Coordinates of C-alpha atoms in Angstrom, one line a residue:
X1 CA -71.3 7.2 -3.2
X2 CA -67.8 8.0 -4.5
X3 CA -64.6 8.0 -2.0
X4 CA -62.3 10.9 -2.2
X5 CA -58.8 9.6 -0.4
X6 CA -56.3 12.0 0.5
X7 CA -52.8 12.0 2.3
X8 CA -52.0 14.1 5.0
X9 CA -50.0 15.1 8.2
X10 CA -49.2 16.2 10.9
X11 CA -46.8 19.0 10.2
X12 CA -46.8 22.0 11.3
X13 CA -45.7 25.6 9.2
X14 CA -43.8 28.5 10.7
X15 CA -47.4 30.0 11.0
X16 CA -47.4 27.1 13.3
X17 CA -50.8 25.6 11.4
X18 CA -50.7 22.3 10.2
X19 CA -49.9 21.7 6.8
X20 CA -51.8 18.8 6.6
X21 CA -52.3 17.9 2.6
X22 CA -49.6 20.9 1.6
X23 CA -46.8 19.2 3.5
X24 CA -44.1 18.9 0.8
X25 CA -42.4 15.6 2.6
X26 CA -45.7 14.0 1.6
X27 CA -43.9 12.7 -1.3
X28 CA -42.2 10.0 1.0
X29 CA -43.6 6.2 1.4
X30 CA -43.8 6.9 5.4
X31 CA -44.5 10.3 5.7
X32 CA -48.6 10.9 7.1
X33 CA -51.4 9.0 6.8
X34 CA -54.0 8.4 4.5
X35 CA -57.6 9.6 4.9
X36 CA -61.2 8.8 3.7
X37 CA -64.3 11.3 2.6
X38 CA -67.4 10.4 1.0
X39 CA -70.9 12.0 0.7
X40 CA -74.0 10.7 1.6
X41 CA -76.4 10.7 -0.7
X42 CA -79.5 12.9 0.1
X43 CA -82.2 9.9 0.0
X44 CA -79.9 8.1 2.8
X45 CA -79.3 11.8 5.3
X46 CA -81.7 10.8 7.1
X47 CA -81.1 7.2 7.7
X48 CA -77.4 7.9 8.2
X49 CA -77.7 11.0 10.1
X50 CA -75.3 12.8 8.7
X51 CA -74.1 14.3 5.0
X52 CA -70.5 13.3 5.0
X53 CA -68.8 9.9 6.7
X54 CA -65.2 10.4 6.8
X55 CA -62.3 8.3 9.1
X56 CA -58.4 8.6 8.8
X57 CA -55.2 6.8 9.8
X58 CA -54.5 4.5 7.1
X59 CA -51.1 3.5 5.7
X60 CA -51.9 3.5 2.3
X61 CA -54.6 4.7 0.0
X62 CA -55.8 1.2 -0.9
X63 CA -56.5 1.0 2.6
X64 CA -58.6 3.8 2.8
X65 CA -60.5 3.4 -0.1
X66 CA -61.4 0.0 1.3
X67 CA -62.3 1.4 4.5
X68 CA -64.7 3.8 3.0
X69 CA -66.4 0.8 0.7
X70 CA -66.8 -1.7 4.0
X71 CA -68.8 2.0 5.3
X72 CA -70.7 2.3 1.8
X73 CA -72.1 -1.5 2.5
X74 CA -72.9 -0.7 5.8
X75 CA -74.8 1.9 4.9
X76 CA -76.5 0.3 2.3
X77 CA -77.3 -2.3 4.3
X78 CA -79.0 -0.1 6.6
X79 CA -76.4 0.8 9.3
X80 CA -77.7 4.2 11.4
X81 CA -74.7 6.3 12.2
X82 CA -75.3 7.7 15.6
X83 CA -74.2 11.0 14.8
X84 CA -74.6 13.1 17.9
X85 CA -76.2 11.1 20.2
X86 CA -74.1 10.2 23.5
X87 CA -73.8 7.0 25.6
X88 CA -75.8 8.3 28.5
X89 CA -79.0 10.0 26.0
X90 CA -78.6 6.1 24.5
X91 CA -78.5 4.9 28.2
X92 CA -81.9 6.7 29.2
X93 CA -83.6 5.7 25.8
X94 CA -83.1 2.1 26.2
X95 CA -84.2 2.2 29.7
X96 CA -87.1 3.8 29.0
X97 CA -87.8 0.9 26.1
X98 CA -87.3 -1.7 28.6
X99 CA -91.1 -2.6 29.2
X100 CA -90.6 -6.6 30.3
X101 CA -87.9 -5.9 33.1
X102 CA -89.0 -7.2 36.8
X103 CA -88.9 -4.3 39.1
X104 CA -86.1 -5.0 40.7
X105 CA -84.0 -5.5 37.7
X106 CA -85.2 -2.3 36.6
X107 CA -84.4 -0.4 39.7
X108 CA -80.6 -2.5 39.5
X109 CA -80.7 -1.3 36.2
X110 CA -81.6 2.5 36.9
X111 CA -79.3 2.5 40.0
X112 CA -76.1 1.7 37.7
X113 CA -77.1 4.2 34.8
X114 CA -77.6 7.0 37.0
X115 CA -74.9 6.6 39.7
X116 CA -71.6 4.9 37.4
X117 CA -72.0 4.8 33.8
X118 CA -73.9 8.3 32.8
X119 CA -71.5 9.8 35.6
X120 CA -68.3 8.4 33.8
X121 CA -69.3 7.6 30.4
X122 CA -72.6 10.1 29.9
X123 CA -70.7 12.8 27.6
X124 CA -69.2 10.5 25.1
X125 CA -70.7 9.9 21.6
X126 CA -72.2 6.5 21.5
X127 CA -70.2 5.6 18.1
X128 CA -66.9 6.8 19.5
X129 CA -67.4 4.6 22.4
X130 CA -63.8 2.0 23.0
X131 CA -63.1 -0.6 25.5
X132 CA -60.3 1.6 26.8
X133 CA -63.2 4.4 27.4
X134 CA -65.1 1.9 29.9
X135 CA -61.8 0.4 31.4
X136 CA -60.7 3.6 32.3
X137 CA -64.0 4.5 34.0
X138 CA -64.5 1.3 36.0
X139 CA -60.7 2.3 37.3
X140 CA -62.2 5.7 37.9
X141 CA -65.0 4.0 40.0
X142 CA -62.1 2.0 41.9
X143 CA -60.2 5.6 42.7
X144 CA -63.3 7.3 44.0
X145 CA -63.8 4.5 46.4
X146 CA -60.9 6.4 48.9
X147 CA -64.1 8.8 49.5
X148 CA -66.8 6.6 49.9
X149 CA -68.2 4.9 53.1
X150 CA -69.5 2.4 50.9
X151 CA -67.2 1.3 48.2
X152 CA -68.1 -0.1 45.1
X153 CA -66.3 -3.2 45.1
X154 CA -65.4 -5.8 41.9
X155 CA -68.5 -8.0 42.4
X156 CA -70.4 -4.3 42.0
X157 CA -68.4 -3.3 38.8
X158 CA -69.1 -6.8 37.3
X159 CA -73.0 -5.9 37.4
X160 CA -72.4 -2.4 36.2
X161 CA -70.9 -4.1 33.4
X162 CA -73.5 -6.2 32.5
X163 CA -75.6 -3.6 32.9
X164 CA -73.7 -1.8 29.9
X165 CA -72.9 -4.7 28.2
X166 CA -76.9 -5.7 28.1
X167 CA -77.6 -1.9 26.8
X168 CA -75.0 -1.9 24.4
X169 CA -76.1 -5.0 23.0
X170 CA -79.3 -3.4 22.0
X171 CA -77.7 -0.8 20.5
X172 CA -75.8 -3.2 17.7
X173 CA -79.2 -4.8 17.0
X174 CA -80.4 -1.2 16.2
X175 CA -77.6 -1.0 13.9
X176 CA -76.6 2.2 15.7
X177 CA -73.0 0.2 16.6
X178 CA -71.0 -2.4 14.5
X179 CA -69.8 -3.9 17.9
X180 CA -69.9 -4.1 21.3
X181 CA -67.2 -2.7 22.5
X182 CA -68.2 -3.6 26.4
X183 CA -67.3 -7.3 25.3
X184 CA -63.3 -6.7 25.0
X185 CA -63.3 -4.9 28.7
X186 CA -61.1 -7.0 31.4
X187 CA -63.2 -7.0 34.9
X188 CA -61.3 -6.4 38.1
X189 CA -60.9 -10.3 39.5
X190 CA -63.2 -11.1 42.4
X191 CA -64.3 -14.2 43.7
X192 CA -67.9 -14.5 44.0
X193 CA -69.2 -15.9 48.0
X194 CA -70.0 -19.3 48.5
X195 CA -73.2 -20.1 49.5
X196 CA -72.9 -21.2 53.5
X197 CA -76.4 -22.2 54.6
X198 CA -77.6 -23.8 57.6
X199 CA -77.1 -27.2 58.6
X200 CA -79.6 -29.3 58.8
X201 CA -79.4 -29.3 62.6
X202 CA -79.5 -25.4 62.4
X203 CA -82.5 -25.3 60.0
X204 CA -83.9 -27.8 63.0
X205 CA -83.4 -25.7 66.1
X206 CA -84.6 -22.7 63.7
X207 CA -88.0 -24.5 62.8
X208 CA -88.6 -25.4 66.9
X209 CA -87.9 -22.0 67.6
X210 CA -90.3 -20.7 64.9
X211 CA -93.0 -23.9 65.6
X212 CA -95.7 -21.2 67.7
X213 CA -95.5 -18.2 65.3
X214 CA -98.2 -17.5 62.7
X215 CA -95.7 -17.6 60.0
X216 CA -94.3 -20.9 60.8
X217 CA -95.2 -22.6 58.4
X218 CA -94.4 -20.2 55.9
X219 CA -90.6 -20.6 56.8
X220 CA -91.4 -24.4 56.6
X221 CA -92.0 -23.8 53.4
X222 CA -89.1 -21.9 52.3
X223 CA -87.0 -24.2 54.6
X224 CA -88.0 -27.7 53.6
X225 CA -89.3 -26.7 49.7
X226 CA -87.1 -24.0 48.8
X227 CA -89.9 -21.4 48.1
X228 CA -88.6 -17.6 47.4
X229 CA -89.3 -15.1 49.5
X230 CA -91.8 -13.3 47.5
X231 CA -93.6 -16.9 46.3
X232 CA -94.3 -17.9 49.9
X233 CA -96.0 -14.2 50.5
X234 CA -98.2 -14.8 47.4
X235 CA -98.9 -18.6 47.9
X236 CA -103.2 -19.1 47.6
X237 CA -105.0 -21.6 49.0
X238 CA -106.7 -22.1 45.8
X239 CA -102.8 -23.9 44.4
X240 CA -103.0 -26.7 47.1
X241 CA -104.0 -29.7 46.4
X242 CA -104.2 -31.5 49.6
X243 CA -105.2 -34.7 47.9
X244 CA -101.9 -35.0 45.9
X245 CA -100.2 -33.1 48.4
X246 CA -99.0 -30.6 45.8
X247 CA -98.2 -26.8 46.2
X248 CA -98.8 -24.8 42.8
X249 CA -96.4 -21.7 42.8
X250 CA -98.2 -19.0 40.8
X251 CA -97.7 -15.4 41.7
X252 CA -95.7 -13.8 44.4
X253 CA -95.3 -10.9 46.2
X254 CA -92.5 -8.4 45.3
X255 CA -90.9 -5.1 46.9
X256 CA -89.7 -2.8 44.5
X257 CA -87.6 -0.2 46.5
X258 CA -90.5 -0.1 48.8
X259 CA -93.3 -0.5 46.5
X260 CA -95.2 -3.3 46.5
X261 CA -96.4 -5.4 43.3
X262 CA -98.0 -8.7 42.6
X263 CA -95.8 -10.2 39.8
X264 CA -95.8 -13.5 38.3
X265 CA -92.8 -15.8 39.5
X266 CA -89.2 -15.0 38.6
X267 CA -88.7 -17.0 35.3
X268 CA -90.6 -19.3 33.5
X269 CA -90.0 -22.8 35.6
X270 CA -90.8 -20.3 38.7
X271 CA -94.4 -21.4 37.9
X272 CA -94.3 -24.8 39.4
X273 CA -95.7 -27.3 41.4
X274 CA -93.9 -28.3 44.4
X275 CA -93.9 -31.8 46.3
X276 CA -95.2 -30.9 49.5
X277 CA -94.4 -33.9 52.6
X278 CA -97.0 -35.2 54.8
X279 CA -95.5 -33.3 58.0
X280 CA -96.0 -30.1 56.0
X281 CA -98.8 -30.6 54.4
X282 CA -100.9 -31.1 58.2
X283 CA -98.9 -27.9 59.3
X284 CA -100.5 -25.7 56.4
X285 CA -104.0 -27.4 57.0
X286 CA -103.6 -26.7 60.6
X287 CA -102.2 -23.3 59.5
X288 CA -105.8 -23.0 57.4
X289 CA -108.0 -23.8 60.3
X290 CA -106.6 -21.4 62.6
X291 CA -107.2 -18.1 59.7
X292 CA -110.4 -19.6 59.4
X293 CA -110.8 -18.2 62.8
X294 CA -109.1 -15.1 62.5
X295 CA -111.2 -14.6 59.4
X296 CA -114.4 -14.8 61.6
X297 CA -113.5 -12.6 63.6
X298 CA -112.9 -9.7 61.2
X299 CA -115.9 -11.1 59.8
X300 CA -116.4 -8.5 56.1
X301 CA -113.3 -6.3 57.3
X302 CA -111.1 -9.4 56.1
X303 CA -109.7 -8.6 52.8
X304 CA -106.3 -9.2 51.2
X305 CA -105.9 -6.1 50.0
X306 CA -104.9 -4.8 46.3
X307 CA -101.6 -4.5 44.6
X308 CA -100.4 -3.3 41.1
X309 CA -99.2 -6.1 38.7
X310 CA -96.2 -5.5 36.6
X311 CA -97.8 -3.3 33.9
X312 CA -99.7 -1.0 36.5
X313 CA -102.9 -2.6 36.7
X314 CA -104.9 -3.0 40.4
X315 CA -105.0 -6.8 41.2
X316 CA -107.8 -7.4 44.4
X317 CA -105.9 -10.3 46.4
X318 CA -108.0 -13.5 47.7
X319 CA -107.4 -16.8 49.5
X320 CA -103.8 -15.4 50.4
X321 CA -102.3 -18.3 53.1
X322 CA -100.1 -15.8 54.5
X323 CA -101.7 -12.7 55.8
X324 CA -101.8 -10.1 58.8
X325 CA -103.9 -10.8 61.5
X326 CA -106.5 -8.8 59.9
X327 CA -106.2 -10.3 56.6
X328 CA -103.8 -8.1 54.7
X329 CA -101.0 -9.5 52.5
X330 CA -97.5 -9.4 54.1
X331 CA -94.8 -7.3 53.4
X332 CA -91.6 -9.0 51.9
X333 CA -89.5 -6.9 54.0
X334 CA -91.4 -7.8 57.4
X335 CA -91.0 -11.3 57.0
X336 CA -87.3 -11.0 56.5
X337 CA -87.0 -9.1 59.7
X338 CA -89.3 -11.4 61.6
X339 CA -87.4 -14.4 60.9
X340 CA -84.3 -12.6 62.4
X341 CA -86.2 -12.1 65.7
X342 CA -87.0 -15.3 65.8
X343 CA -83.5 -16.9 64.6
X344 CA -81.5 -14.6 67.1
X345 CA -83.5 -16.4 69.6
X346 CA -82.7 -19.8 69.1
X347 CA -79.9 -20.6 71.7
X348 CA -80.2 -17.4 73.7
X349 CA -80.4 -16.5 77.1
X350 CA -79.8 -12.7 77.1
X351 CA -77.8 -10.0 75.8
X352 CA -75.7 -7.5 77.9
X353 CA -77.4 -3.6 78.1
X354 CA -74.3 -2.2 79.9
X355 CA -70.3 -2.5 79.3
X356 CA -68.6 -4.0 81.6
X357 CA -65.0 -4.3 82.3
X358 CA -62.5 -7.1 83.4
X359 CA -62.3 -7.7 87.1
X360 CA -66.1 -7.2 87.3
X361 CA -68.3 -9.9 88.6
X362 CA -71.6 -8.1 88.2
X363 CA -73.3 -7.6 84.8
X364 CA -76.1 -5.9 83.5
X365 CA -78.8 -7.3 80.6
X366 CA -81.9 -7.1 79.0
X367 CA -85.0 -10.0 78.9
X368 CA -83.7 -13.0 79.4
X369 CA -85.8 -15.8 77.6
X370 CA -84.8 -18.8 80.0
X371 CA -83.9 -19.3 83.5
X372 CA -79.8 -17.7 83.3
X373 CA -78.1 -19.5 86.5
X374 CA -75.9 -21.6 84.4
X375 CA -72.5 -21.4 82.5
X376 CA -73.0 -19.6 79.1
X377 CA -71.3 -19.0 76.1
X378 CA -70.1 -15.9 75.6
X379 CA -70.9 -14.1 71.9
X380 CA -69.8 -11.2 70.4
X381 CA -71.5 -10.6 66.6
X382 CA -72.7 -14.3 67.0
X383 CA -68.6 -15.6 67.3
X384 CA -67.7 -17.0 71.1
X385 CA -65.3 -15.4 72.9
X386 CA -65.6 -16.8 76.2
X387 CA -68.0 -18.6 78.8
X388 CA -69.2 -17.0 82.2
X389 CA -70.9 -18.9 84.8
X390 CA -74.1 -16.8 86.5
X391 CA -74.7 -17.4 90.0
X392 CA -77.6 -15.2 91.0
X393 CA -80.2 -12.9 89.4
X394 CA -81.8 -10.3 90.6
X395 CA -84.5 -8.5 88.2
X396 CA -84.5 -5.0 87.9
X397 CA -86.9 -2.5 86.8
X398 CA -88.7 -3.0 83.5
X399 CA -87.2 -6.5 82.0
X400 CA -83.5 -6.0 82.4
X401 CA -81.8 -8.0 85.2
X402 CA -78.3 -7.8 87.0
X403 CA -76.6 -11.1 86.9
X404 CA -73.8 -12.2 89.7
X405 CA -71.4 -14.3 87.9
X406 CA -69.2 -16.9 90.1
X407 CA -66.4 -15.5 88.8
X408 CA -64.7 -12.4 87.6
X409 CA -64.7 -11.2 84.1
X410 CA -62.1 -12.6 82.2
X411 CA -62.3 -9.7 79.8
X412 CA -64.2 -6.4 78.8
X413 CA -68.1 -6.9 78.3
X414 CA -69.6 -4.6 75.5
X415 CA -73.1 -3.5 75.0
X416 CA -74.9 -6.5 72.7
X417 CA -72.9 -9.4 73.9
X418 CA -75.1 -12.0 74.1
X419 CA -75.0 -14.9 76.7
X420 CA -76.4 -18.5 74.7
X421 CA -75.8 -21.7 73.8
X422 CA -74.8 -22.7 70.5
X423 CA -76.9 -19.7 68.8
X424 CA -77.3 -19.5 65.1
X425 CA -74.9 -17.6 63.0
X426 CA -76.3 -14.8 60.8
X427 CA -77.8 -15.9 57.9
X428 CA -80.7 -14.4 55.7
X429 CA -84.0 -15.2 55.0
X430 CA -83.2 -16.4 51.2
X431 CA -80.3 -18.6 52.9
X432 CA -83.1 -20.6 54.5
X433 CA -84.1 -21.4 50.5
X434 CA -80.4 -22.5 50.2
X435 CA -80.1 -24.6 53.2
X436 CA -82.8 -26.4 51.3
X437 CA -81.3 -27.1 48.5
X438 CA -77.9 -28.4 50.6
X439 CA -79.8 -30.6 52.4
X440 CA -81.3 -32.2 49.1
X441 CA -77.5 -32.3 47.8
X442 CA -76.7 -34.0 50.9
X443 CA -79.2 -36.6 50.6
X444 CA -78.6 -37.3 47.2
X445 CA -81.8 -35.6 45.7
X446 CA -80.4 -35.8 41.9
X447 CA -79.3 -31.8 40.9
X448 CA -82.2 -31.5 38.0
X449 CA -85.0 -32.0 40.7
X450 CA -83.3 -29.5 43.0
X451 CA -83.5 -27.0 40.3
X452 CA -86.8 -27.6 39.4
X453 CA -87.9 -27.9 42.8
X454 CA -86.8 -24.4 43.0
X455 CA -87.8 -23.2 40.0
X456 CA -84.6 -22.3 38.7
X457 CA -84.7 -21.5 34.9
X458 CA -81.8 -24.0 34.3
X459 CA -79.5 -26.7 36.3
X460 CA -76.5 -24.8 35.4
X461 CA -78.0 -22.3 37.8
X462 CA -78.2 -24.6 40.5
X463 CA -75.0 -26.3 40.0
X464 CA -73.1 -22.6 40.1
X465 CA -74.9 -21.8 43.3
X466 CA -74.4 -25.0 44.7
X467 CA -70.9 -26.7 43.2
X468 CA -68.9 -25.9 46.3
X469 CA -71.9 -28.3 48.2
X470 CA -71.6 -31.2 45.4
X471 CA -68.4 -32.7 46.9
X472 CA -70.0 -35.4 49.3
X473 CA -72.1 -36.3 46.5
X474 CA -69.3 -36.7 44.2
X475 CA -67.5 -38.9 46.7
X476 CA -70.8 -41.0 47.3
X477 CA -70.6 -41.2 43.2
X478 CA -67.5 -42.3 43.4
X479 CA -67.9 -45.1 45.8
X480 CA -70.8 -46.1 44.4
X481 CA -69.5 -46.8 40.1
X482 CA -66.6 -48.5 42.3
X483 CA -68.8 -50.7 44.3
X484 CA -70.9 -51.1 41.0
X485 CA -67.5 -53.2 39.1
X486 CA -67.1 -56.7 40.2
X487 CA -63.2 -57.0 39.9
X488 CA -60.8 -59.9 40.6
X489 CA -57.8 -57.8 42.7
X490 CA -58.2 -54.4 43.4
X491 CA -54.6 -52.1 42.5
X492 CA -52.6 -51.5 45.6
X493 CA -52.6 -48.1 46.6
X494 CA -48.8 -47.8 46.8
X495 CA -46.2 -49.0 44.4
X496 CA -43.9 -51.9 46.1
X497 CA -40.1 -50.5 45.4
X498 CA -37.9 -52.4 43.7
X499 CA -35.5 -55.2 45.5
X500 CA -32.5 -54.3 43.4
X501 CA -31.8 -52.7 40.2
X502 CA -31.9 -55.7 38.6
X503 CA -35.4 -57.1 39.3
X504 CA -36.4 -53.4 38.7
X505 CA -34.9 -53.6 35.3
X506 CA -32.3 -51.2 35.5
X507 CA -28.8 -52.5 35.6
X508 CA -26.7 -52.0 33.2
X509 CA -25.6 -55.1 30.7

């Protein structure tokens, strides 16, 4: 392939045309720029995509002819120009290539393409894609948020990124790109949430609270062993060992945008067997005597129903441990909601049904789950902002009530206040897995069993979730290596000062 160079600019004619090569100030050392053009030969069209490569907007001709070899190797070599292809046509292929991807990662994948990056970067050509191209979307993304009830926020952008970064990456293996150009992109700064589980106290109160449900021992599990939501749907009773008191964590249960699928566990070290305590071990074997009885009494109606596995296939479902009462796998979502029922609960008397304002002393609520003639807590979005002391109640119809308090409101009452004592903050159902792992931490449980307790695919995982929980176990550390070293005198925690100058050393001869 032979490389033509030629020098041109930028200057314009009277005809107002560019002269570009005809410019007679061409003659001068820094007057335009030099410029590149080779043909492909007609055995490589094909694998180039395109009969002439060309570039421009170098200072000297040496510069360009070396510029068009470096493209001559990379050809030969086997490098696939692009030619018309754009970012979001590469975006769907890849997608569509992406056979291994969990469902949700798929769907977080899909939901990024389609709403942010074909939107913003769709029309470009995939080889003339820069880092100042995706910047100046992402800041496009920020500027649209002034219209959105839901704005897409840094922590957002950062997984849009990765999202483009991951795709792009592809296309360097495919030689379609010499480089990634989503890896010289500066992110907006945001600081990612600390986990903030329950205590252990919490977790407690929770577990009472939960103790007569069917699915209590299901949140024992996630609780106490850190099981995923999706693992402790698809536990079998086929994985325990009661013997060794051992849980083996083989499949679970996933929702995919409101499908469901029976997929294996997240990663690799997902697939585990998990510790189980003797406490927990009786619950689940009382747990597995009282199906037994619900199973007799759907007698051949009891099935666990069928789901599709990751590539599409019917899987028939048997010797589930968590089921409906008539036998059918659980839905994900349900669980998440049901342990909300039961954790706003814990603590609670009753919530108000009707505002009431300052001055009043009569208020009206809803079911109250214990006896309410007492002094309460008064929460609004589970924070306190005040107590009330309830005198008399008198029911009303249905399960509401009107409570006399012994004194008037100190302030306005809104619909959803709730009267309690000491209920439990929000938190999710995958918090529960978290308070799990804190209490471990807290305890002393060494970091590597924690991760594989919870099947994490690596302990830099768990230390990342978790680092902001490690302090009391670094001070224990600490104390310990210097309990650990017999010493003679131990080093005064303040410097004595100095009598004098003199005895310090400093006066003058």
């Amino acid at each position: 392939m032979k490389i033509k160079t030629e020098k041109r600019c930028g200057c314009r004619g009277d005809d107002g045309k560019q002269l570009g090569a005809r410019c007679p100030k061409l003659a001068r050392k820094n007057h335009g720029k030099w410029s590149y053009r080779l043909r492909v030969p007609k055995e490589l069209v094909p694998l180039v995509g395109q009969a002439f490569i060309r570039d421009s907007g170098f200072p000297t001709a040496k510069a360009a002819e070396d510029a068009g070899n470096e493209r001559i190797a990379a050809v030969r070599a086997g490098q696939r120009s692009a030619g018309a292809l754009t970012v979001g046509t590469y975006l769907d292929q890849w997608l569509d290539g992406k056979r291994k991807l969990r469902p949700t990662t798929l769907r977080s994948y899909e939901s990024h393409i389609r709403l942010h990056l074909k939107p913003y970067l769709g029309q470009l050509a995939l080889t003339g894609l820069h880092p100042n191209h995706i910047d100046q979307a992402y800041r496009r993304i920020e500027r649209a948020n002034v219209d959105k009830r839901q704005p897409t926020g840094p922590a957002t952008i950062g997984r849009i990124h990765a999202t483009l970064r991951t795709a792009l990456n592809g296309a360097v293996k495919q030689r379609l790109l010499q480089y990634n150009p989503a890896l010289s992109v500066e992110l907006p700064e945001h600081s990612e949430r600390d986990v903030e589980p329950w205590e252990a106290e919490e977790v407690g109160r929770f577990l009472d609270e939960a103790a007569s449900d069917r699915l209590s021992v299901m949140y024992e599990l996630i609780a106490l062993h850190g099981l995923r939501r999706g693992e402790a749907c698809g536990c079998q009773w086929p994985g325990l060992d009661a013997t060794a008191s051992v849980l083996t964590i083989s499949l679970q249960i996933t929702d995919n945008g409101g499908r469901l699928g029976v997929w294996p566990p997240k990663t690799r070290s997902g697939k585990r067997k998990v510790d189980l305590d003797a406490g927990t071990l009786g619950s689940l074997l009382a747990h597995g005597l009282r199906q037994d009885a619900e199973r007799e009494a759907m007698g051949a109606a009891w099935q666990n129903g069928t789901l599709p596995d990751q590539h599409g296939r019917p899987v028939v479902l048997s010797g589930l441990m968590f089921t409906r009462p008539d036998g059918r796998h659980l839905d994900p979502a349900y669980v998440s909601r049901h342990m909300q029922v039961i954790a706003r609960r814990v603590g609670l008397c009753t919530a108000v049904v009707s505002a009431a304002s300052a001055g009043t002393a009569v208020v009206t609520v809803g079911r109250r789950h214990v006896a309410p003639e007492r002094t309460w807590t008064v929460y609004r979005d589970r924070e306190p902002i005040g107590t009330v002391t309830v005198t008399r109640c008198v029911r009303r119809r249905g399960s509401g009530a009107t409570l006399t308090l012994a004194e008037p409101l100190p302030f306005d009452l809104r619909p959803k206040d709730e009267l309690g004592e000491r209920v439990l903050s929000r938190r999710r159902l995958h918090d529960l897995r978290h308070s799990s792992a804190s209490i471990q931490l807290d305890a002393g449980v060494d970091l590597a069993l924690i991760s594989k307790r919870h099947g994490h695919s690596s302990t830099a995982i768990t230390s990342d979730l978790y680092v902001h929980l490690l302090r009391s176990a670094g001070q224990r550390a600490a104390e310990a290596v210097a309990s650990a070293i017999p010493r003679a005198s131990r080093v005064p925690t303040s410097c004595p000062q100095p009598a004098n100058e003199e005895s310090a050393g400093l006066s003058e001869s």
